[in-house]
Coordinates of N, CA and C in Angstrom, one line a residue:
X1 N -17.5 8.7 4.3 CA -16.6 9.7 4.4 C -15.9 10.1 3.1
X2 N -15.8 11.4 2.7 CA -15.2 11.8 1.5 C -13.7 11.4 1.6
X3 N -13.1 11.1 0.4 CA -11.7 10.8 0.4 C -10.8 12.1 0.5
X4 N -11.4 13.2 0.3 CA -10.7 14.5 0.3 C -10.1 14.8 1.6
X5 N -8.8 15.2 1.6 CA -8.2 15.8 2.8 C -7.3 17.0 2.3
X6 N -7.4 18.1 3.0 CA -6.6 19.2 2.6 C -5.1 18.9 2.8
X7 N -4.2 19.2 1.8 CA -2.8 18.8 1.9 C -2.2 19.4 3.2
X8 N -2.5 20.5 3.7 CA -2.0 21.0 4.9 C -2.4 20.2 6.1
X9 N -3.6 19.7 6.1 CA -4.0 18.8 7.2 C -3.3 17.5 7.2
X10 N -3.0 17.0 6.0 CA -2.2 15.7 5.9 C -0.8 16.0 6.4
X11 N -0.2 17.1 6.0 CA 1.2 17.4 6.4 C 1.2 17.5 7.9
X12 N 0.3 18.2 8.5 CA 0.2 18.4 10.0 C 0.0 17.0 10.7
X13 N -0.8 16.2 10.1 CA -1.0 14.8 10.6 C 0.4 14.0 10.6
X14 N 1.1 14.1 9.5 CA 2.3 13.4 9.4 C 3.3 13.9 10.4
X15 N 3.4 15.2 10.5 CA 4.4 15.8 11.5 C 4.1 15.5 12.9
X16 N 2.9 15.1 13.2 CA 2.5 14.8 14.6 C 2.6 13.3 14.9
X17 N 2.9 12.5 14.0 CA 2.9 11.0 14.2 C 4.1 10.5 14.9
X18 N 3.8 9.5 15.7 CA 4.9 8.7 16.4 C 4.4 7.2 16.4
X19 N 5.2 6.4 15.8 CA 4.8 5.0 15.7 C 4.0 4.7 14.5
X20 N 3.5 3.4 14.3 CA 2.8 3.1 13.1 C 1.3 2.9 13.3
X21 N 0.8 2.8 14.5 CA -0.6 2.5 14.7 C -1.5 3.6 14.1
X22 N -1.1 4.9 14.3 CA -1.8 6.0 13.7 C -2.0 5.9 12.2
X23 N -0.9 5.4 11.6 CA -1.0 5.3 10.1 C -2.0 4.2 9.7
X24 N -2.1 3.1 10.5 CA -3.0 2.0 10.2 C -4.5 2.6 10.3
X25 N -4.7 3.3 11.3 CA -6.1 3.9 11.5 C -6.4 4.9 10.4
X26 N -5.4 5.8 10.1 CA -5.7 6.8 9.1 C -6.0 6.3 7.8
X27 N -5.2 5.3 7.3 CA -5.4 4.8 5.9 C -6.5 3.8 5.9
X28 N -7.0 3.3 7.0 CA -8.2 2.5 7.0 C -9.4 3.4 6.7
X29 N -9.3 4.7 7.1 CA -10.4 5.6 6.9 C -10.3 6.4 5.6
X30 N -9.1 6.5 5.1 CA -8.8 7.2 3.8 C -7.9 6.3 2.9
X31 N -8.5 5.1 2.6 CA -7.6 4.2 1.8 C -7.3 4.6 0.4
X32 N -8.1 5.6 -0.1 CA -7.8 6.1 -1.5 C -6.4 6.7 -1.6
X33 N -6.0 7.4 -0.5 CA -4.6 8.0 -0.6 C -3.5 6.9 -0.8
X34 N -3.7 5.8 -0.2 CA -2.8 4.7 -0.3 C -2.9 4.1 -1.7
X35 N -4.1 3.9 -2.1 CA -4.3 3.2 -3.5 C -3.6 4.1 -4.6
X36 N -3.9 5.4 -4.6 CA -3.5 6.2 -5.7 C -2.0 6.5 -5.6
X37 N -1.4 6.4 -4.4 CA 0.1 6.5 -4.3 C 0.8 5.4 -5.1
X38 N 0.2 4.2 -5.0 CA 0.9 3.0 -5.6 C 0.3 2.7 -7.0
X39 N -0.9 3.3 -7.3 CA -1.5 2.9 -8.6 C -1.9 4.2 -9.3
X40 N -1.0 5.0 -9.7 CA -1.2 6.3 -10.2 C -2.1 6.3 -11.5
X41 N -2.0 5.2 -12.3 CA -2.8 5.1 -13.5 C -4.1 4.4 -13.3
X42 N -4.4 3.9 -12.1 CA -5.6 3.2 -11.8 C -5.6 1.8 -12.4
X43 N -6.8 1.2 -12.4 CA -6.9 -0.1 -13.0 C -8.4 -0.4 -13.3
X44 N -8.6 -1.6 -14.0 CA -10.0 -2.0 -14.3 C -10.8 -2.3 -13.0
X45 N -10.1 -3.1 -12.1 CA -10.7 -3.4 -10.8 C -9.8 -2.9 -9.7
X46 N -10.4 -2.4 -8.7 CA -9.6 -1.7 -7.6 C -10.1 -2.1 -6.3
X47 N -9.3 -2.8 -5.5 CA -9.7 -3.2 -4.1 C -8.5 -2.9 -3.2
X48 N -8.9 -2.7 -1.9 CA -7.8 -2.5 -0.9 C -8.3 -3.1 0.4
X49 N -7.5 -3.9 1.0 CA -7.8 -4.6 2.3 C -6.9 -4.2 3.4
X50 N -7.4 -4.2 4.6 CA -6.6 -4.0 5.8 C -6.4 -5.3 6.5
X51 N -5.1 -5.5 7.0 CA -4.7 -6.7 7.8 C -5.2 -8.0 7.1
X52 N -4.7 -8.1 5.9 CA -5.0 -9.3 5.1 C -4.1 -10.5 5.6
X53 N -4.8 -11.7 5.9 CA -4.0 -12.8 6.4 C -3.3 -13.6 5.3
X54 N -2.1 -14.0 5.7 CA -1.4 -15.0 4.9 C -1.2 -16.2 5.8
X55 N -2.2 -17.1 5.7 CA -2.2 -18.2 6.6 C -2.6 -17.8 8.0
X56 N -2.2 -18.5 9.0 CA -2.5 -18.2 10.4 C -1.3 -17.5 11.1
X57 N -0.2 -17.4 10.4 CA 1.0 -16.8 11.0 C 1.3 -15.4 10.6
X58 N 0.9 -15.0 9.4 CA 1.3 -13.7 8.9 C 0.0 -12.8 8.6
X59 N 0.2 -11.5 8.6 CA -0.8 -10.6 8.3 C -0.2 -9.3 7.7
X60 N -0.6 -9.0 6.5 CA -0.1 -7.8 5.8 C -1.0 -6.6 6.3
X61 N -0.3 -5.5 6.6 CA -1.1 -4.3 7.0 C -2.1 -3.9 6.0
X62 N -1.7 -3.8 4.8 CA -2.6 -3.5 3.7 C -2.3 -4.3 2.4
X63 N -3.3 -4.6 1.7 CA -3.1 -5.3 0.4 C -3.9 -4.5 -0.7
X64 N -3.3 -4.2 -1.8 CA -4.0 -3.6 -2.9 C -4.1 -4.6 -4.0
X65 N -5.3 -4.8 -4.5 CA -5.6 -5.7 -5.6 C -6.0 -4.8 -6.8
X66 N -5.2 -4.8 -7.8 CA -5.5 -3.9 -8.9 C -5.3 -4.7 -10.2
X67 N -6.2 -4.5 -11.2 CA -6.1 -5.3 -12.4 C -6.2 -4.4 -13.7
X68 N -5.4 -4.8 -14.6 CA -5.3 -4.1 -15.9 C -4.8 -5.1 -17.0
X69 N -5.2 -5.0 -18.2 CA -4.7 -5.8 -19.3 C -4.3 -7.2 -19.0
X70 N -5.2 -7.9 -18.4 CA -5.0 -9.3 -18.2 C -4.1 -9.7 -17.0
X71 N -3.7 -8.7 -16.2 CA -2.8 -8.9 -15.0 C -3.6 -8.5 -13.8
X72 N -3.5 -9.3 -12.8 CA -3.9 -9.0 -11.4 C -2.7 -8.6 -10.6
X73 N -2.6 -7.4 -10.2 CA -1.5 -6.9 -9.3 C -1.9 -7.1 -7.9
X74 N -1.0 -7.7 -7.1 CA -1.3 -7.9 -5.7 C -0.1 -7.2 -4.9
X75 N -0.4 -6.1 -4.3 CA 0.6 -5.3 -3.6 C 0.5 -5.5 -2.1
X76 N 1.5 -6.1 -1.5 CA 1.5 -6.3 0.0 C 2.3 -5.1 0.6
X77 N 1.7 -4.4 1.6 CA 2.2 -3.2 2.1 C 2.4 -3.3 3.6
X78 N 3.6 -3.1 4.1 CA 3.9 -3.0 5.5 C 4.1 -1.6 5.9
X79 N 3.3 -1.1 7.0 CA 3.5 0.2 7.5 C 4.3 0.2 8.7
X80 N 5.4 1.0 8.7 CA 6.3 1.1 9.8 C 6.2 2.6 10.3
X81 N 6.9 2.9 11.4 CA 6.7 4.2 12.0 C 7.0 5.4 11.1
X82 N 6.2 6.4 11.2 CA 6.4 7.6 10.4 C 7.7 8.3 10.9
X83 N 8.0 8.2 12.2 CA 9.2 8.9 12.7 C 10.4 8.0 12.8
X84 N 10.5 6.8 12.2 CA 11.6 6.0 12.2 C 12.8 6.6 11.3
X85 N 14.0 6.5 11.8 CA 15.1 7.0 11.0 C 15.5 6.2 9.8
X86 N 15.0 5.1 9.6 CA 15.1 4.2 8.5 C 16.5 3.5 8.4
X87 N 17.6 4.4 8.4 CA 18.9 3.9 8.4 C 19.7 4.5 9.5
X88 N 20.6 3.7 10.1 CA 21.5 4.2 11.1 C 22.6 5.1 10.5
X89 N 23.4 5.7 11.4 CA 24.5 6.6 10.9 C 25.5 5.7 10.2
X90 N 25.6 4.4 10.5 CA 26.5 3.5 9.8 C 25.9 3.0 8.4
X91 N 24.7 3.5 8.1 CA 24.1 3.2 6.8 C 23.4 1.8 6.7
X92 N 23.2 1.2 7.9 CA 22.5 -0.1 7.9 C 21.0 0.2 8.3
X93 N 20.1 -0.7 7.9 CA 18.7 -0.5 8.3 C 18.5 -0.4 9.8
X94 N 17.5 0.4 10.2 CA 17.2 0.5 11.6 C 16.6 -0.8 12.0
X95 N 16.5 -1.0 13.3 CA 16.0 -2.2 13.9 C 14.6 -2.5 13.4
X96 N 13.7 -1.4 13.3 CA 12.4 -1.6 12.8 C 12.4 -2.0 11.3
X97 N 13.2 -1.3 10.5 CA 13.2 -1.6 9.1 C 13.7 -3.0 8.9
X98 N 14.8 -3.4 9.6 CA 15.3 -4.8 9.4 C 14.3 -5.8 9.8
X99 N 13.5 -5.6 10.8 CA 12.4 -6.5 11.2 C 11.3 -6.5 10.1
X100 N 11.0 -5.4 9.5 CA 10.0 -5.3 8.4 C 10.5 -6.1 7.2
X101 N 11.8 -5.9 6.9 CA 12.3 -6.6 5.7 C 12.2 -8.2 5.9
X102 N 12.5 -8.6 7.1 CA 12.4 -10.0 7.4 C 10.9 -10.5 7.3
X103 N 10.0 -9.7 7.8 CA 8.6 -10.0 7.8 C 8.1 -10.1 6.3
X104 N 8.5 -9.2 5.5 CA 8.1 -9.2 4.1 C 8.7 -10.3 3.4
X105 N 9.9 -10.7 3.7 CA 10.5 -11.9 3.1 C 9.7 -13.1 3.4
X106 N 9.2 -13.2 4.6 CA 8.3 -14.3 5.0 C 7.0 -14.3 4.2
X107 N 6.5 -13.1 4.0 CA 5.2 -13.0 3.2 C 5.5 -13.6 1.8
X108 N 6.6 -13.1 1.2 CA 7.0 -13.5 -0.2 C 7.1 -15.1 -0.3
X109 N 7.8 -15.6 0.7 CA 7.9 -17.1 0.7 C 6.6 -17.8 0.9
X110 N 5.7 -17.3 1.7 CA 4.4 -17.9 1.9 C 3.6 -17.8 0.6
X111 N 3.7 -16.6 0.0 CA 2.9 -16.4 -1.3 C 3.4 -17.4 -2.3
X112 N 4.7 -17.6 -2.5 CA 5.2 -18.5 -3.5 C 4.7 -20.0 -3.2
X113 N 4.6 -20.3 -1.9 CA 4.3 -21.7 -1.6 C 2.8 -22.0 -1.5
X114 N 2.0 -20.9 -1.4 CA 0.5 -21.1 -1.2 C -0.3 -20.2 -2.1
X115 N 0.1 -20.0 -3.3 CA -0.5 -19.1 -4.2 C -2.0 -19.3 -4.4
X116 N -2.4 -20.6 -4.5 CA -3.8 -20.9 -4.8 C -4.6 -20.5 -3.6
X117 N -4.1 -20.7 -2.4 CA -4.8 -20.4 -1.2 C -4.9 -18.9 -1.0
X118 N -3.9 -18.1 -1.3 CA -3.9 -16.7 -1.3 C -4.9 -16.2 -2.3
X119 N -4.9 -16.8 -3.5 CA -5.9 -16.3 -4.5 C -7.3 -16.5 -4.0
X120 N -7.6 -17.6 -3.4 CA -9.0 -17.8 -2.8 C -9.3 -16.8 -1.8
X121 N -8.4 -16.4 -0.9 CA -8.6 -15.4 0.1 C -8.8 -14.0 -0.6
X122 N -8.1 -13.7 -1.6 CA -8.3 -12.5 -2.3 C -9.7 -12.4 -2.9
X123 N -10.2 -13.4 -3.5 CA -11.5 -13.4 -4.0 C -12.5 -13.2 -2.9
X124 N -12.4 -13.9 -1.8 CA -13.3 -13.8 -0.7 C -13.3 -12.4 -0.1
X125 N -12.1 -11.8 0.1 CA -12.0 -10.5 0.6 C -12.5 -9.4 -0.3
X126 N -12.3 -9.6 -1.6 CA -12.8 -8.6 -2.6 C -14.3 -8.5 -2.6
X127 N -15.0 -9.6 -2.2 CA -16.4 -9.7 -2.1 C -17.0 -9.1 -0.8
X128 N -16.2 -9.0 0.2 CA -16.7 -8.7 1.5 C -16.0 -7.6 2.3
X129 N -14.7 -7.4 2.0 CA -13.9 -6.6 2.9 C -13.1 -5.5 2.2
X130 N -13.6 -5.1 1.0 CA -12.9 -4.0 0.3 C -13.2 -2.7 1.0
X131 N -12.1 -1.8 1.1 CA -12.2 -0.5 1.8 C -12.5 0.6 0.8
X132 N -12.2 0.4 -0.5 CA -12.3 1.5 -1.5 C -13.7 1.8 -2.0
X133 N -14.4 0.7 -2.3 CA -15.8 0.9 -2.9 C -15.8 1.4 -4.3
X134 N -14.7 1.2 -5.0 CA -14.6 1.6 -6.4 C -15.3 0.5 -7.4
X135 N -15.1 -0.7 -7.1 CA -15.4 -1.8 -8.0 C -16.5 -2.7 -7.5
X136 N -17.3 -3.3 -8.4 CA -18.3 -4.2 -8.1 C -17.8 -5.4 -7.3
X137 N -18.5 -5.8 -6.3 CA -18.1 -7.0 -5.6 C -18.9 -8.3 -6.0
X138 N -19.7 -8.1 -7.0 CA -20.6 -9.3 -7.4 C -19.7 -10.3 -8.1
X139 N -19.0 -9.9 -9.2 CA -18.2 -10.8 -9.9 C -16.8 -10.2 -10.0
X140 N -15.8 -10.8 -9.5 CA -14.5 -10.3 -9.5 C -13.8 -10.6 -10.8
X141 N -14.0 -9.7 -11.8 CA -13.4 -9.9 -13.1 C -13.1 -8.6 -13.7
X142 N -12.0 -8.5 -14.5 CA -11.6 -7.2 -15.1 C -12.3 -7.1 -16.5
X143 N -12.0 -5.9 -17.1 CA -12.5 -5.6 -18.4 C -12.0 -6.6 -19.5
X144 N -10.9 -7.3 -19.3 CA -10.4 -8.2 -20.2 C -11.1 -9.6 -20.1
X145 N -12.0 -9.7 -19.1 CA -12.7 -11.0 -18.9 C -11.9 -12.0 -18.1
X146 N -10.9 -11.5 -17.4 CA -10.1 -12.4 -16.5 C -10.7 -12.5 -15.1
X147 N -11.1 -13.6 -14.7 CA -11.7 -13.8 -13.4 C -10.5 -14.1 -12.4
X148 N -10.6 -13.4 -11.3 CA -9.6 -13.6 -10.3 C -9.5 -15.0 -9.8
X149 N -10.7 -15.6 -9.7 CA -10.8 -17.0 -9.2 C -10.2 -18.0 -10.2
X150 N -10.0 -17.6 -11.4 CA -9.5 -18.6 -12.4 C -8.0 -18.8 -12.2
X151 N -7.6 -20.0 -11.9 CA -6.2 -20.3 -11.6 C -5.2 -19.9 -12.8
X152 N -5.8 -19.8 -14.0 CA -5.0 -19.4 -15.1 C -4.8 -17.9 -15.2
X153 N -5.5 -17.1 -14.5 CA -5.3 -15.7 -14.5 C -4.0 -15.3 -13.8
X154 N -3.3 -14.3 -14.3 CA -1.9 -14.1 -13.8 C -1.9 -13.1 -12.6
X155 N -1.3 -13.6 -11.5 CA -1.1 -12.8 -10.3 C 0.3 -12.3 -10.3
X156 N 0.5 -11.0 -10.2 CA 1.8 -10.3 -10.2 C 2.0 -9.7 -8.8
X157 N 2.8 -10.3 -8.0 CA 2.9 -9.8 -6.6 C 4.1 -8.8 -6.5
X158 N 3.9 -7.9 -5.6 CA 5.0 -6.9 -5.2 C 4.9 -6.6 -3.7
X159 N 6.0 -6.2 -3.2 CA 6.1 -6.0 -1.7 C 6.7 -4.6 -1.4
X160 N 6.1 -3.9 -0.5 CA 6.4 -2.5 -0.2 C 6.4 -2.3 1.3
X161 N 7.4 -1.4 1.7 CA 7.5 -1.0 3.1 C 7.4 0.5 3.1
X162 N 6.4 1.1 3.9 CA 6.3 2.5 4.0 C 6.9 2.9 5.4
X163 N 7.9 3.7 5.4 CA 8.6 4.0 6.7 C 9.3 5.4 6.6
X164 N 9.3 6.1 7.7 CA 10.1 7.3 7.8 C 9.7 8.5 7.0
X165 N 10.5 9.5 7.1 CA 10.3 10.8 6.3 C 11.5 11.0 5.4
X166 N 11.3 11.6 4.3 CA 12.3 11.9 3.3 C 13.5 12.7 3.8
X167 N 13.2 13.7 4.6 CA 14.2 14.6 5.1 C 15.1 13.9 6.1
X168 N 14.7 12.8 6.7 CA 15.5 12.1 7.7 C 16.4 11.0 7.1
X169 N 16.4 10.9 5.7 CA 17.2 9.9 5.0 C 18.3 10.6 4.3
X170 N 19.5 10.3 4.5 CA 20.7 10.9 3.8 C 20.7 10.6 2.3
X171 N 21.4 11.3 1.6 CA 21.5 11.0 0.1 C 22.0 9.6 -0.1
X172 N 23.1 9.3 0.6 CA 23.7 7.9 0.5 C 22.6 6.9 0.8
X173 N 21.9 7.1 1.9 CA 20.9 6.1 2.3 C 19.7 6.0 1.3
X174 N 19.4 7.2 0.6 CA 18.4 7.1 -0.5 C 18.8 6.2 -1.6
X175 N 20.1 6.2 -1.9 CA 20.6 5.3 -3.0 C 20.6 3.9 -2.5
X176 N 20.9 3.7 -1.2 CA 20.9 2.3 -0.6 C 19.5 1.8 -0.6
X177 N 18.5 2.7 -0.2 CA 17.1 2.3 -0.1 C 16.6 1.8 -1.5
X178 N 17.1 2.5 -2.6 CA 16.6 2.1 -3.9 C 17.1 0.7 -4.3
X179 N 18.2 0.3 -3.8 CA 18.7 -1.0 -4.2 C 17.9 -2.2 -3.7
X180 N 17.1 -1.9 -2.7 CA 16.3 -3.0 -2.1 C 15.2 -3.5 -3.1
X181 N 14.8 -2.6 -4.0 CA 13.9 -3.0 -5.1 C 14.5 -4.0 -6.1
X182 N 15.7 -3.6 -6.6 CA 16.3 -4.4 -7.6 C 17.0 -5.7 -7.1
X183 N 17.6 -5.6 -5.9 CA 18.4 -6.7 -5.3 C 17.6 -7.5 -4.3
X184 N 16.5 -7.0 -3.7 CA 15.8 -7.7 -2.7 C 14.4 -7.9 -3.0
X185 N 13.8 -7.2 -4.0 CA 12.4 -7.4 -4.4 C 11.5 -6.7 -3.5
X186 N 12.0 -5.7 -2.7 CA 11.1 -4.9 -1.8 C 11.3 -3.4 -2.1
X187 N 10.2 -2.7 -2.3 CA 10.3 -1.3 -2.5 C 10.1 -0.6 -1.1
X188 N 11.1 0.2 -0.7 CA 11.0 1.0 0.5 C 10.7 2.4 0.2
X189 N 9.6 3.0 0.7 CA 9.2 4.3 0.4 C 9.0 5.1 1.7
X190 N 9.1 6.4 1.6 CA 8.8 7.2 2.8 C 7.4 7.7 2.8
X191 N 6.9 8.2 3.9 CA 5.5 8.7 3.9 C 5.4 9.9 3.1
X192 N 6.5 10.5 2.7 CA 6.4 11.7 1.8 C 6.0 11.3 0.4
X193 N 6.2 10.1 0.0 CA 5.6 9.6 -1.3 C 4.1 9.8 -1.3
X194 N 3.5 9.5 -0.1 CA 2.0 9.7 0.0 C 1.7 11.1 0.0
X195 N 2.5 11.9 0.7 CA 2.3 13.4 0.8 C 2.3 14.0 -0.6
X196 N 3.2 13.5 -1.4 CA 3.3 14.0 -2.8 C 2.0 13.8 -3.6
X197 N 1.4 12.6 -3.4 CA 0.1 12.3 -4.0 C -1.0 13.2 -3.5
X198 N -1.0 13.4 -2.2 CA -2.0 14.2 -1.6 C -1.9 15.7 -2.1
X199 N -0.7 16.2 -2.2 CA -0.5 17.5 -2.6 C -1.0 17.7 -4.1
X200 N -0.8 16.7 -4.9 CA -1.2 16.8 -6.3 C -2.7 16.6 -6.5
X201 N -3.2 15.5 -5.9 CA -4.6 15.0 -6.1 C -5.6 16.0 -5.4
X202 N -5.2 16.6 -4.3 CA -6.2 17.4 -3.6 C -5.8 18.9 -3.5
X203 N -5.0 19.3 -4.5 CA -4.5 20.7 -4.4 C -5.7 21.7 -4.7
X204 N -6.7 21.2 -5.4 CA -7.9 22.0 -5.7 C -9.1 21.4 -5.0
X205 N -9.6 22.1 -4.0 CA -10.7 21.5 -3.2 C -12.0 21.6 -3.9
X206 N -12.2 22.5 -4.8 CA -13.5 22.7 -5.4 C -14.2 21.5 -5.9
X207 N -13.6 20.7 -6.8 CA -14.3 19.5 -7.3 C -14.8 18.6 -6.2
X208 N -14.0 18.4 -5.1 CA -14.3 17.5 -4.0 C -15.5 18.1 -3.2
X209 N -15.5 19.4 -3.1 CA -16.6 20.1 -2.4 C -17.9 19.9 -3.2
X210 N -17.8 20.1 -4.5 CA -19.0 19.9 -5.4 C -19.6 18.5 -5.3
X211 N -18.6 17.5 -5.2 CA -19.0 16.1 -5.2 C -19.8 15.8 -3.9
X212 N -19.5 16.5 -2.8 CA -20.2 16.3 -1.5 C -21.5 17.0 -1.5
X213 N -21.7 18.1 -2.2 CA -22.9 18.9 -2.1 C -24.1 18.2 -2.9

């Protein structure tokens, strides 16, 4: 399947969504939109996994593995409902967002305590369960010669929650949302961040049509 999607089709899809299961299915089929949203500059090695396990208790909706200049970035992504209000009128996280924050905190704790095990799983999944198809699965190494399996190679983790729509978040709540990155180590973004990428990347359909022909 081509990664191309017309921006209007993506907007219509977003407007029609209720809950998070549709998002999991959509981005499983078009993982490139998720990758380029979080990795605008790209990387030497690029992988994306769906429902990546953290032990037997936890499972991340999506994980992006991206490498550049000697660093392996590991981005853990939780997808929450497109139509969630994100914050209540009192300015506190919605029930769904509060649950997602707790879940991501558990992921972060597990990653800190079992980094070597997570590394081994990342290597295994990069060889067999990548959804992008951008990078070779034979040897998981970047252009700097850093092998993911090497315990000395640097893993840089980050945690992200995708939830709600931009227009449903007040200005005060936007400011509050931004503090979760600096104070809590979690980036909270709306689905409109992905829409912005789709609008820019696929604004001209001609190159994508040529690629398919």
